[in-house]
PDB file of N, CA, C and O in Angstrom:
ATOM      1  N   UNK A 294       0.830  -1.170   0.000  1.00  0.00           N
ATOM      2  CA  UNK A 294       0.000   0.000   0.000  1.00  0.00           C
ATOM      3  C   UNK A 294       0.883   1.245   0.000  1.00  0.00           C
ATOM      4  O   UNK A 294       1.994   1.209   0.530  1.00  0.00           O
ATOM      5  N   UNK A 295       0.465   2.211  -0.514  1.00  0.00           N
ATOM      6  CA  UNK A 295       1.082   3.595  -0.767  1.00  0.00           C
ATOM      7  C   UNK A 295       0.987   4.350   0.390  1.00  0.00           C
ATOM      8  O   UNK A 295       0.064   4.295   1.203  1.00  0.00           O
ATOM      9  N   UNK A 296       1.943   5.037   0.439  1.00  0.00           N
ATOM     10  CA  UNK A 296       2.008   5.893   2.069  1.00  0.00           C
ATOM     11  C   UNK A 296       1.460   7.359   1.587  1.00  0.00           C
ATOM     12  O   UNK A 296       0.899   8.152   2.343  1.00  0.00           O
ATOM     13  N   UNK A 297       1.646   7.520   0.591  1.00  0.00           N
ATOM     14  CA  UNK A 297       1.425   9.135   0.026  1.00  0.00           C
ATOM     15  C   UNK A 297       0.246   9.089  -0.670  1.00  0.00           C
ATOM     16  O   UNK A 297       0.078   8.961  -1.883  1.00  0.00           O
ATOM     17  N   UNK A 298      -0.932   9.262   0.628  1.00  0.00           N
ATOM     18  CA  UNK A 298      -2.213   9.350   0.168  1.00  0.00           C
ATOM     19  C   UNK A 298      -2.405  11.170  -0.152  1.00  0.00           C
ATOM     20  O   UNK A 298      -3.417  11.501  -0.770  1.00  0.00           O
ATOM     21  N   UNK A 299      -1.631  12.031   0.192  1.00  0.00           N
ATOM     22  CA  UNK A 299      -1.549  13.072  -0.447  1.00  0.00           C
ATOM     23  C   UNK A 299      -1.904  13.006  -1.915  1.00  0.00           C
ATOM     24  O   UNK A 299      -2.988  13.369  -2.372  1.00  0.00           O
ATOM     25  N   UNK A 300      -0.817  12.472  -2.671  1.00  0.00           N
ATOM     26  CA  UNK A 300      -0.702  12.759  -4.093  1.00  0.00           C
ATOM     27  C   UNK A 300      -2.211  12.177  -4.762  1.00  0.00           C
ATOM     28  O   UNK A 300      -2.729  12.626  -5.785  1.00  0.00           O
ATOM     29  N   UNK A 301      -2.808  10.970  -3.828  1.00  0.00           N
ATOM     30  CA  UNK A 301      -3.884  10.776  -4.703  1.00  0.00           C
ATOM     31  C   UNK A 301      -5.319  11.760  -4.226  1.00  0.00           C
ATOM     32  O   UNK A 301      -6.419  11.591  -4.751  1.00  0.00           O
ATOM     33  N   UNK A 302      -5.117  12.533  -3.414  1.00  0.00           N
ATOM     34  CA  UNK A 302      -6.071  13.302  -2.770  1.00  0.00           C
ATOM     35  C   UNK A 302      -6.281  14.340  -3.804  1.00  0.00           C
ATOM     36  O   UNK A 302      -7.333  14.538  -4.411  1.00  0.00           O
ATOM     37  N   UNK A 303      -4.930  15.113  -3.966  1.00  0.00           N
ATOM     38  CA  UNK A 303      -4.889  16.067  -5.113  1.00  0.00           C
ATOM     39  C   UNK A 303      -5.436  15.853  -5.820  1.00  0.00           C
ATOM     40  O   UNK A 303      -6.462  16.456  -6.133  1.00  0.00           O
ATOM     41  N   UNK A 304      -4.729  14.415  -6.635  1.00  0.00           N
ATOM     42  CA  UNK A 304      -5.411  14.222  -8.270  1.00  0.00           C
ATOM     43  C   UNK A 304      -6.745  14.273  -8.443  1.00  0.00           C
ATOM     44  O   UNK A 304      -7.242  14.564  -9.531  1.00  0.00           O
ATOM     45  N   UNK A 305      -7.866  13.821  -6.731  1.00  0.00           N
ATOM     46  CA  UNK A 305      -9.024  13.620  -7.086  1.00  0.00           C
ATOM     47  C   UNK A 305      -9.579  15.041  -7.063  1.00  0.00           C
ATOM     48  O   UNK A 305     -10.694  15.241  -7.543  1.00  0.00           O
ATOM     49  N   UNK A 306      -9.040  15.801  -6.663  1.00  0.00           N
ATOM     50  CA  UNK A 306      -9.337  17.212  -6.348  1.00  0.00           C
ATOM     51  C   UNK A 306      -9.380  17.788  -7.613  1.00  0.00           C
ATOM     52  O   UNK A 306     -10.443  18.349  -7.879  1.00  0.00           O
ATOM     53  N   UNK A 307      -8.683  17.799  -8.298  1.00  0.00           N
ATOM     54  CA  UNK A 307      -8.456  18.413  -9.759  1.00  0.00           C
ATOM     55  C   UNK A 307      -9.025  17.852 -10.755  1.00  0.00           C
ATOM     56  O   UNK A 307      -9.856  18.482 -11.410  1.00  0.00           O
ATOM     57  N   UNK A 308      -8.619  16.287 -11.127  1.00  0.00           N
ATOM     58  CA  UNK A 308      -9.482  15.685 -11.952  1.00  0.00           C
ATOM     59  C   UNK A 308     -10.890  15.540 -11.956  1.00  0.00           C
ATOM     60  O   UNK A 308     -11.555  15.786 -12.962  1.00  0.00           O
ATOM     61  N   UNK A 309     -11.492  15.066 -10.646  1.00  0.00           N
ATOM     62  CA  UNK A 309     -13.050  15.422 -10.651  1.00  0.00           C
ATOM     63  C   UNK A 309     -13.648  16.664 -10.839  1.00  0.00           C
ATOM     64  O   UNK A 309     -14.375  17.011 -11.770  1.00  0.00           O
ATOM     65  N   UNK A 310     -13.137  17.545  -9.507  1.00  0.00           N
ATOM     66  CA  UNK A 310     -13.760  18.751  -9.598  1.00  0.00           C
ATOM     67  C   UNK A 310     -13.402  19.716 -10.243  1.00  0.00           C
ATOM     68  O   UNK A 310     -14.021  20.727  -9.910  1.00  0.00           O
ATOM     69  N   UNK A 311     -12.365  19.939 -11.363  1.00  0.00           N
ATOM     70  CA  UNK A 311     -11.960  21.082 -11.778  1.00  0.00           C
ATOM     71  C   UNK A 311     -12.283  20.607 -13.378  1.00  0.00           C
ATOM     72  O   UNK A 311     -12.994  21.352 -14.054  1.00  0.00           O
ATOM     73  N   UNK A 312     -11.763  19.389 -13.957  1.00  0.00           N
ATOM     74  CA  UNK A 312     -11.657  19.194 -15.264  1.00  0.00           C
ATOM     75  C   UNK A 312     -13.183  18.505 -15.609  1.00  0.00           C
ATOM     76  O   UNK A 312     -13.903  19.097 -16.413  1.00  0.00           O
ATOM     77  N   UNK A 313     -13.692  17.137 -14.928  1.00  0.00           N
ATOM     78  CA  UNK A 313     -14.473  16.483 -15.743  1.00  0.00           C
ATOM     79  C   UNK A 313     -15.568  17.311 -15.450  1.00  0.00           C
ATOM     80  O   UNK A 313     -15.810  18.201 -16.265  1.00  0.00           O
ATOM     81  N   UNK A 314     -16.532  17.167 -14.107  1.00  0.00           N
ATOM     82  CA  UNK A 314     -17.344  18.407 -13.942  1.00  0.00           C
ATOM     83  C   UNK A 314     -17.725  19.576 -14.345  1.00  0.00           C
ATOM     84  O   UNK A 314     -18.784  19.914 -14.874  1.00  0.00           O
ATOM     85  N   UNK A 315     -16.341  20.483 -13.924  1.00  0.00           N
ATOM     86  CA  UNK A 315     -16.068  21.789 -15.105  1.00  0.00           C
ATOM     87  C   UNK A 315     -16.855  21.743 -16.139  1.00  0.00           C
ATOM     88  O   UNK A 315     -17.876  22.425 -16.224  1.00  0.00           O
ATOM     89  N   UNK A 316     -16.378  20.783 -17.189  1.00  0.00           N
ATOM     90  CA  UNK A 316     -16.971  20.532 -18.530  1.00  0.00           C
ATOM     91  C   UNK A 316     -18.729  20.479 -18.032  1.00  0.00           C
ATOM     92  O   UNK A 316     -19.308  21.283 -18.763  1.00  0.00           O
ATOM     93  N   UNK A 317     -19.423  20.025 -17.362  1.00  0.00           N
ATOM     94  CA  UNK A 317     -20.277  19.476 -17.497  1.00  0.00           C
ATOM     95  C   UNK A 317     -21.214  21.222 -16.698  1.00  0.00           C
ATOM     96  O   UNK A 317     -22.332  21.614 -17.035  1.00  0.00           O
ATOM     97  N   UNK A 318     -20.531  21.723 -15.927  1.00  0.00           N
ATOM     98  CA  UNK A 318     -21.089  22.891 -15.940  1.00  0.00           C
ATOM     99  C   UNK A 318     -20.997  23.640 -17.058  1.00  0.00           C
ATOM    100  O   UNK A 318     -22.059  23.966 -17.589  1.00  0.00           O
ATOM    101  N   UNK A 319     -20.194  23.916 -17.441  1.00  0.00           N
ATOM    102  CA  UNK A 319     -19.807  24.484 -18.595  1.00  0.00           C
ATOM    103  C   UNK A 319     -21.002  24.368 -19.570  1.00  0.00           C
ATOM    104  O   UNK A 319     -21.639  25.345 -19.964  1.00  0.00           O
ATOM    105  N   UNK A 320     -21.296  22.848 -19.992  1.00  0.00           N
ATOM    106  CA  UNK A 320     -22.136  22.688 -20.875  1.00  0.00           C
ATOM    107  C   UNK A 320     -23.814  22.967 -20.315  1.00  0.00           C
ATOM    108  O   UNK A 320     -24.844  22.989 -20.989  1.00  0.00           O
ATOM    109  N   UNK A 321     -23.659  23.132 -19.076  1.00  0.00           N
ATOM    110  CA  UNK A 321     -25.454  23.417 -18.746  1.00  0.00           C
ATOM    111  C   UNK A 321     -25.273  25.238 -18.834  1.00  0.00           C
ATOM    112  O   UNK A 321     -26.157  25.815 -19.467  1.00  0.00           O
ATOM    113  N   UNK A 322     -24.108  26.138 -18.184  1.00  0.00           N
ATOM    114  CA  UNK A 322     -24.115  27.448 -18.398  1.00  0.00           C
ATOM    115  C   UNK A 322     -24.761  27.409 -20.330  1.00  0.00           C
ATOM    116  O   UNK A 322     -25.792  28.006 -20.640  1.00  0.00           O
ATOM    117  N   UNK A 323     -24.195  26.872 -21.032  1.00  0.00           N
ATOM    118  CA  UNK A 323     -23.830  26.744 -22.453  1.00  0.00           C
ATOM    119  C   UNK A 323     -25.529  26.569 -22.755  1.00  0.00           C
ATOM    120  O   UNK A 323     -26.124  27.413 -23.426  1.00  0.00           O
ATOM    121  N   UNK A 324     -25.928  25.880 -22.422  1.00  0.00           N
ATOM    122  CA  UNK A 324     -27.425  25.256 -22.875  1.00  0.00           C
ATOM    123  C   UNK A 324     -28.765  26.165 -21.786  1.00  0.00           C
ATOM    124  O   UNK A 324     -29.979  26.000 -21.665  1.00  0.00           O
ATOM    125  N   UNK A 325     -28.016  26.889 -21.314  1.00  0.00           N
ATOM    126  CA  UNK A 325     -28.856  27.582 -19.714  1.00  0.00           C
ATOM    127  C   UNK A 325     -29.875  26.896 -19.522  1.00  0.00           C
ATOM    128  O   UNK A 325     -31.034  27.114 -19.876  1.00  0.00           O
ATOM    129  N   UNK A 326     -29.163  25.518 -18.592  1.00  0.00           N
ATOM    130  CA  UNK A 326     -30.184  25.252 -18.157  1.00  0.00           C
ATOM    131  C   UNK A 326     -29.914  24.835 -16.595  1.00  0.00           C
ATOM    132  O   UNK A 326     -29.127  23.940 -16.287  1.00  0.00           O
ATOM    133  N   UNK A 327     -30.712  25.643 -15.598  1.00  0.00           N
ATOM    134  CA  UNK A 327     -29.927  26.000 -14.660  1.00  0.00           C
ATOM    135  C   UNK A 327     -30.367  24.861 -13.823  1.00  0.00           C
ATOM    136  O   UNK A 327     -29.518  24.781 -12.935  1.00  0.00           O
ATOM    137  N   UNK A 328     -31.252  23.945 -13.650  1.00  0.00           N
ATOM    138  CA  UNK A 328     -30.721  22.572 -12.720  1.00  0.00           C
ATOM    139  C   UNK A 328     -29.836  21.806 -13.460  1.00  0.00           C
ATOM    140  O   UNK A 328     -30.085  20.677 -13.039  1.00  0.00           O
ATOM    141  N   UNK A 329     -29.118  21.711 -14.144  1.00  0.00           N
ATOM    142  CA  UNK A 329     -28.346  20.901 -14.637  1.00  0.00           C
ATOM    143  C   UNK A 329     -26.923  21.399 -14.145  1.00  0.00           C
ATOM    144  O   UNK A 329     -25.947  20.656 -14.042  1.00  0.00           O
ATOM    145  N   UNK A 330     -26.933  22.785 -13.849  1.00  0.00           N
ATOM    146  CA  UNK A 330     -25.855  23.515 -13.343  1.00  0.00           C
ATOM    147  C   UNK A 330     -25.600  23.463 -12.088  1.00  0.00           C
ATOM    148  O   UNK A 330     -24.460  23.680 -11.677  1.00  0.00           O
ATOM    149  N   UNK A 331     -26.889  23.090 -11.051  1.00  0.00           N
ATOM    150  CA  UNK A 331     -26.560  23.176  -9.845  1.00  0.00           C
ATOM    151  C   UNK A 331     -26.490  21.697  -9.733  1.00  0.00           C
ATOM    152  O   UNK A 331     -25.632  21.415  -8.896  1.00  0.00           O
ATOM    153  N   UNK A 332     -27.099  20.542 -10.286  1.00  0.00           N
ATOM    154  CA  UNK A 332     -26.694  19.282 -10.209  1.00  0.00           C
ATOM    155  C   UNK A 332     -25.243  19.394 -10.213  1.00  0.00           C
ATOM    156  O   UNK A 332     -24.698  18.906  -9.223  1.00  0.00           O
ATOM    157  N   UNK A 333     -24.346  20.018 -11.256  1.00  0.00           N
ATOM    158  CA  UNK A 333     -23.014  19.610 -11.858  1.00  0.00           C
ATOM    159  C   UNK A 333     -22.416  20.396 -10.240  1.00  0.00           C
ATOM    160  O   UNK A 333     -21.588  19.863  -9.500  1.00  0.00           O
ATOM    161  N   UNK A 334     -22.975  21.527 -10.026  1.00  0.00           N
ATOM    162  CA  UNK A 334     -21.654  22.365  -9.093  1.00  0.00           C
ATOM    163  C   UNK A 334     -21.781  21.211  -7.779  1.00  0.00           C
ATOM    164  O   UNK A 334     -20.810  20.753  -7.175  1.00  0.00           O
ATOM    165  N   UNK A 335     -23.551  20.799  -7.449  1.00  0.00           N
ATOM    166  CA  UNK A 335     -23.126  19.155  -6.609  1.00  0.00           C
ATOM    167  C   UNK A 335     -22.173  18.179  -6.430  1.00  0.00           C
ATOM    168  O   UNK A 335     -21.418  17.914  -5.495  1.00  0.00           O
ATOM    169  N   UNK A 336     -22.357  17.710  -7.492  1.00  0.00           N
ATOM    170  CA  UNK A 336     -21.107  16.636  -8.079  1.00  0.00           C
ATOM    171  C   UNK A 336     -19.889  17.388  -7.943  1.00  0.00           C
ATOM    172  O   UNK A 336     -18.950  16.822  -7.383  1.00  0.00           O
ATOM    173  N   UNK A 337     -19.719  18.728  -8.416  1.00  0.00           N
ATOM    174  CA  UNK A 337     -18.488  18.803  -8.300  1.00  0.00           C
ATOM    175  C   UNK A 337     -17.715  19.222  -6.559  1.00  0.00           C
ATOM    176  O   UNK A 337     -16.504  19.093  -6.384  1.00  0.00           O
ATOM    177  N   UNK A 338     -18.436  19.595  -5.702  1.00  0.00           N
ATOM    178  CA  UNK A 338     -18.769  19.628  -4.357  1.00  0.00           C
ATOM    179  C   UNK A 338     -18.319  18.524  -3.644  1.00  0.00           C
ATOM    180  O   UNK A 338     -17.480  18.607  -2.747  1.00  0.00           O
ATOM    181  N   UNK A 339     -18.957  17.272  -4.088  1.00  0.00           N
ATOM    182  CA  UNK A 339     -19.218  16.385  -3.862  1.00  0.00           C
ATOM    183  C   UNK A 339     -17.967  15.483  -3.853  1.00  0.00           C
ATOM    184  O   UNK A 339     -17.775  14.575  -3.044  1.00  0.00           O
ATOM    185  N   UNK A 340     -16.960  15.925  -5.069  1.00  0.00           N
ATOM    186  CA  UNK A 340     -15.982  14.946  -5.575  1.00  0.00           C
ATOM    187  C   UNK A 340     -14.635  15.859  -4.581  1.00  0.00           C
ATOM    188  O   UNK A 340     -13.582  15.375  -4.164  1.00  0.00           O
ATOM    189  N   UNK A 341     -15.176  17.383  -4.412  1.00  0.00           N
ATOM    190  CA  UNK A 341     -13.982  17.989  -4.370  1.00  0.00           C
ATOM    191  C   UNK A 341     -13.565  17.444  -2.719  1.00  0.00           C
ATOM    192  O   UNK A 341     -12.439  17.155  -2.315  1.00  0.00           O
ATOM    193  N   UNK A 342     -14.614  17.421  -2.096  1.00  0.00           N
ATOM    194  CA  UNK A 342     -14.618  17.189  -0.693  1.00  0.00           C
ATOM    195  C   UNK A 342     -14.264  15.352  -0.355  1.00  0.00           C
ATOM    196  O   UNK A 342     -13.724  15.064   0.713  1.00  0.00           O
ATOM    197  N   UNK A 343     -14.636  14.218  -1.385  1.00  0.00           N
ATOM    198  CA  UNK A 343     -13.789  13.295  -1.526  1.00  0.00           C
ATOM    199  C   UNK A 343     -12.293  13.247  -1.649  1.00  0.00           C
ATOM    200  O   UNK A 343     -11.763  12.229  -1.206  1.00  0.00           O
ATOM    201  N   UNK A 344     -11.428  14.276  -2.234  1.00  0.00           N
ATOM    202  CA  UNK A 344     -10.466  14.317  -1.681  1.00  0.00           C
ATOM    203  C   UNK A 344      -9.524  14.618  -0.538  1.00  0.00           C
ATOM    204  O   UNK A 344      -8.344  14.344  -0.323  1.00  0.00           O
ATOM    205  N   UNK A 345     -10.463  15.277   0.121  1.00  0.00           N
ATOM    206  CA  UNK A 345     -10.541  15.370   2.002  1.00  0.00           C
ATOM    207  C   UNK A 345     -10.810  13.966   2.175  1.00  0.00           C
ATOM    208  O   UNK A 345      -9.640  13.622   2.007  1.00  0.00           O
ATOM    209  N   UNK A 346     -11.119  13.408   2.278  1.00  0.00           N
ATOM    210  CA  UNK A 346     -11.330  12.333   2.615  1.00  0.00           C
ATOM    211  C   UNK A 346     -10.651  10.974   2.547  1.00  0.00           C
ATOM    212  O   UNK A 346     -10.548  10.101   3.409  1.00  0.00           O
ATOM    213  N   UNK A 347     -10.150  11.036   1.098  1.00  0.00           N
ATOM    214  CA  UNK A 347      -8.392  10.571   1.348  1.00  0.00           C
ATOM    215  C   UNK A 347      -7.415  10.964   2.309  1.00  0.00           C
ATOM    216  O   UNK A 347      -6.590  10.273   2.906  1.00  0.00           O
ATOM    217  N   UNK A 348      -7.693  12.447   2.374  1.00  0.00           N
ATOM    218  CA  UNK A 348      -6.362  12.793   2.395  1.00  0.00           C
ATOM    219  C   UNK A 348      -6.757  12.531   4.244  1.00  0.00           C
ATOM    220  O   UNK A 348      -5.817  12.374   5.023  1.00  0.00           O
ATOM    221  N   UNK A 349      -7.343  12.525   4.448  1.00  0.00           N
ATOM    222  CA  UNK A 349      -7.714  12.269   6.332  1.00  0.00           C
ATOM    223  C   UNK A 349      -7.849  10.536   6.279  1.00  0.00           C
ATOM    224  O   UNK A 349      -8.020   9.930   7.337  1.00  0.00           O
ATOM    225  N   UNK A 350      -7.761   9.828   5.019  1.00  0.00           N
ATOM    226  CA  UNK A 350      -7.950   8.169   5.502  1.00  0.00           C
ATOM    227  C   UNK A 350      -9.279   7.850   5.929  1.00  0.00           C
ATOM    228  O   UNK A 350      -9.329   7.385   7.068  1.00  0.00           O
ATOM    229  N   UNK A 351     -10.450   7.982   5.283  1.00  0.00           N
ATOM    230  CA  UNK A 351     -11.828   8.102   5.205  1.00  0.00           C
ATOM    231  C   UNK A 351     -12.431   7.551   4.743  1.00  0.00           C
ATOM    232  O   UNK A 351     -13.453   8.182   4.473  1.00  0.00           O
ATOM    233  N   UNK A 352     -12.460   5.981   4.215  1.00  0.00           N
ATOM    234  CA  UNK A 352     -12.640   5.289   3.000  1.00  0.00           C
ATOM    235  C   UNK A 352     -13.942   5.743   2.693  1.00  0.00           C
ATOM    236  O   UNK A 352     -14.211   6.534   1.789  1.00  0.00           O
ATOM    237  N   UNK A 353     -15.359   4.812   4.078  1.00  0.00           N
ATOM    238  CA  UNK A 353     -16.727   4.947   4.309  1.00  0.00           C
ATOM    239  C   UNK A 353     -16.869   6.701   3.708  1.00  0.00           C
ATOM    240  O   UNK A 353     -17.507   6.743   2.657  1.00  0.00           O
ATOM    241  N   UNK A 354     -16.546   7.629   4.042  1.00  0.00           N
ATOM    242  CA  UNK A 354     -16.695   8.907   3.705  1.00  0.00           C
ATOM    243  C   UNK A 354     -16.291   9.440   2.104  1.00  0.00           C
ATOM    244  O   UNK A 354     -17.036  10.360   1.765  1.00  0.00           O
ATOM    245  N   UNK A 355     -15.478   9.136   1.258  1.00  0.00           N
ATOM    246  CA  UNK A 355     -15.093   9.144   0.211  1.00  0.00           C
ATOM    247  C   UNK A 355     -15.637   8.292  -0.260  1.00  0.00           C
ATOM    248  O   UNK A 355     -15.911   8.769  -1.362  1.00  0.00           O
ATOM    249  N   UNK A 356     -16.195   6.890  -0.240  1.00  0.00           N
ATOM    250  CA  UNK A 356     -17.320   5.981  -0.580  1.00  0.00           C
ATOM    251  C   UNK A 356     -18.487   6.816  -1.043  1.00  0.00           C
ATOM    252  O   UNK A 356     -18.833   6.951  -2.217  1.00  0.00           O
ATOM    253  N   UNK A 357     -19.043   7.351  -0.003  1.00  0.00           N
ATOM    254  CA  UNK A 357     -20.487   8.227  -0.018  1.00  0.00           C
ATOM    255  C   UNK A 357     -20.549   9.389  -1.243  1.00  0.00           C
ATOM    256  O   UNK A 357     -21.416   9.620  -2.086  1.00  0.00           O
ATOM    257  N   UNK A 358     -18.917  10.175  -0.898  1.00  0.00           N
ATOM    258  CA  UNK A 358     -18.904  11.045  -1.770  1.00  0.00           C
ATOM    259  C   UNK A 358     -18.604  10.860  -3.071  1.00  0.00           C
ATOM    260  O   UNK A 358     -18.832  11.756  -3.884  1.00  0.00           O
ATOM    261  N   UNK A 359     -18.142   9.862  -3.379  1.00  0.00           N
ATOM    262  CA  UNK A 359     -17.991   9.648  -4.732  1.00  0.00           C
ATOM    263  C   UNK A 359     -19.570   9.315  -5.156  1.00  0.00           C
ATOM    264  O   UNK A 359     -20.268   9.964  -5.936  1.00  0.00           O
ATOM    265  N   UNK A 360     -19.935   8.091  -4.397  1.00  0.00           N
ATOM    266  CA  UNK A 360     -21.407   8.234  -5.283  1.00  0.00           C
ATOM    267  C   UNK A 360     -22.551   9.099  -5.009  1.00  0.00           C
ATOM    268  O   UNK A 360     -23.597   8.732  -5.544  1.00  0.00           O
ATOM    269  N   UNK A 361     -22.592   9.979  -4.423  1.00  0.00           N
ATOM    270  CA  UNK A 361     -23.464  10.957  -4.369  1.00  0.00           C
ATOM    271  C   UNK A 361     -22.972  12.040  -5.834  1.00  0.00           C
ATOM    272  O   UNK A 361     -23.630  12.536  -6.749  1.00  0.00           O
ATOM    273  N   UNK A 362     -21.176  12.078  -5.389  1.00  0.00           N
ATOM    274  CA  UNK A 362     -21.153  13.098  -6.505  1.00  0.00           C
ATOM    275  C   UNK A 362     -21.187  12.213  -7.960  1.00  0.00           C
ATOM    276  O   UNK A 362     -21.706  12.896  -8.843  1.00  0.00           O
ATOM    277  N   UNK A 363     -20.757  10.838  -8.443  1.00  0.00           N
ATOM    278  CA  UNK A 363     -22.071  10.206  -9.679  1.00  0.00           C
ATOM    279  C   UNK A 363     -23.308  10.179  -9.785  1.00  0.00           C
ATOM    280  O   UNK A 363     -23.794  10.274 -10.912  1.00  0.00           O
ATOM    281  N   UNK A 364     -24.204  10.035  -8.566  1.00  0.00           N
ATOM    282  CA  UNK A 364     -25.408  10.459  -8.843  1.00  0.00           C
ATOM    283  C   UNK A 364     -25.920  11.732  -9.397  1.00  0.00           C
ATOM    284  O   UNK A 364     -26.940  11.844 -10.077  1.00  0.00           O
ATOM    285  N   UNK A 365     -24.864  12.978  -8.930  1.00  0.00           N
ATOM    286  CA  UNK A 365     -25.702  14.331  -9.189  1.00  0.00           C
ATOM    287  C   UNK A 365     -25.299  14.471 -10.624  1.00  0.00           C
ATOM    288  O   UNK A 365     -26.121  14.833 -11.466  1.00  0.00           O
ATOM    289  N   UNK A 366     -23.737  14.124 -11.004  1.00  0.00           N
ATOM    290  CA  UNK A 366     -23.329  14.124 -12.405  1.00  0.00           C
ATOM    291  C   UNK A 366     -24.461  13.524 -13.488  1.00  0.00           C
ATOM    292  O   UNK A 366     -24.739  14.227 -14.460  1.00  0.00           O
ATOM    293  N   UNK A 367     -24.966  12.513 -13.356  1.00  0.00           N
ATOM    294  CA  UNK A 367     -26.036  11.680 -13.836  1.00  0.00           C
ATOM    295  C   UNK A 367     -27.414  12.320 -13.748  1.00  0.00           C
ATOM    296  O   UNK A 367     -28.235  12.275 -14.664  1.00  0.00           O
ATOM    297  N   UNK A 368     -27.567  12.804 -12.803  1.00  0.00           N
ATOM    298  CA  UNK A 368     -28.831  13.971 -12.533  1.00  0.00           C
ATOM    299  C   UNK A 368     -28.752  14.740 -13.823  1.00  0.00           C
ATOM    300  O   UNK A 368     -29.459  14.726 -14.831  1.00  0.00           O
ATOM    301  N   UNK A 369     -27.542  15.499 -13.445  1.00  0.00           N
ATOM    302  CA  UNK A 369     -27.273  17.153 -14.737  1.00  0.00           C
ATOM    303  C   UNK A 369     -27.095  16.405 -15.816  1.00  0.00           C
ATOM    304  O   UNK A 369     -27.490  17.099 -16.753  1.00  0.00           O
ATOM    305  N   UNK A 370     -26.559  14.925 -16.397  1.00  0.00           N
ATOM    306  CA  UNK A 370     -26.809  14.706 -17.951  1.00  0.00           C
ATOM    307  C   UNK A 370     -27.985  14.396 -18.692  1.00  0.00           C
ATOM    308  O   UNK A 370     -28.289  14.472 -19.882  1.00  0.00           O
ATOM    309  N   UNK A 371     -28.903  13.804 -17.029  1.00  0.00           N
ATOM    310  CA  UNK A 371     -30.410  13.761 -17.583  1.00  0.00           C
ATOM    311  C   UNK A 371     -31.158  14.972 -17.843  1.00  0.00           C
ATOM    312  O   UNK A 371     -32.189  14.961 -18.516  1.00  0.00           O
ATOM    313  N   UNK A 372     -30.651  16.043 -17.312  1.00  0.00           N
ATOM    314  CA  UNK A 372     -31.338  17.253 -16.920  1.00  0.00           C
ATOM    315  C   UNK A 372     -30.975  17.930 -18.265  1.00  0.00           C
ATOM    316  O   UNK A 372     -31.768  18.521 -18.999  1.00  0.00           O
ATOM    317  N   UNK A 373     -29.280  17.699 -18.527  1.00  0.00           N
ATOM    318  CA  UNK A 373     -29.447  18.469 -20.405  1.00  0.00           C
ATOM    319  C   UNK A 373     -29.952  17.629 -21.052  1.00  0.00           C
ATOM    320  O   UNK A 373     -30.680  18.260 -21.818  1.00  0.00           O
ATOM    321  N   UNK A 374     -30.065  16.514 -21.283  1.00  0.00           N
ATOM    322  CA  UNK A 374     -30.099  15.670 -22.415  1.00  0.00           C
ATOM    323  C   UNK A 374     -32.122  15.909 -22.623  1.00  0.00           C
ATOM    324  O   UNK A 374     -32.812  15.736 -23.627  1.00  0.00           O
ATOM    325  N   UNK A 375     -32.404  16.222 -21.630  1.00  0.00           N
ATOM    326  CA  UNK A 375     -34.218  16.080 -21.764  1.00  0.00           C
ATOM    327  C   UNK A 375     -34.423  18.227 -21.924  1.00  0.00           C
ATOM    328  O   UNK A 375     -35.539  18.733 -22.047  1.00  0.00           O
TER     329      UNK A 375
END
């Protein structure tokens, strides 16, 4: 097992909440459609605060937050796509 749960805390910090999300707000600002926007800033909430949760050794807690923040992501693609 890896001792430098740092480095993977970051990555989830950035990769969830800054890049994939991002996009997905991006595209509800883009389409204005504003629950799809507050679904996405959820998810992205959601993922950013999963990397707290590494980074404190939290599994049960980063568990939750990851799928809450897939659920809301999944929310906002139903929410543009309809």
């Amino acid at each position: 097992m890896n001792e430098h749960y740092d480095t993977y805390a970051v990555a989830i910090i950035i990769v969830f909440g800054a890049m994939i999300i991002g996009g997905l707000m991006a595209g509800a600002v883009a389409f204005g459609a504003r629950d799809a926007f507050f679904f996405a800033l959820g998810a992205a909430t959601a993922a950013w605060l999963s990397g707290y949760a590494v980074f404190f050794d939290r599994p049960r807690t980063f568990m939750i937050c990851i799928a809450v923040s897939i659920a809301m992501a999944i929310g906002a693609t139903i929410v543009l796509a309809f």
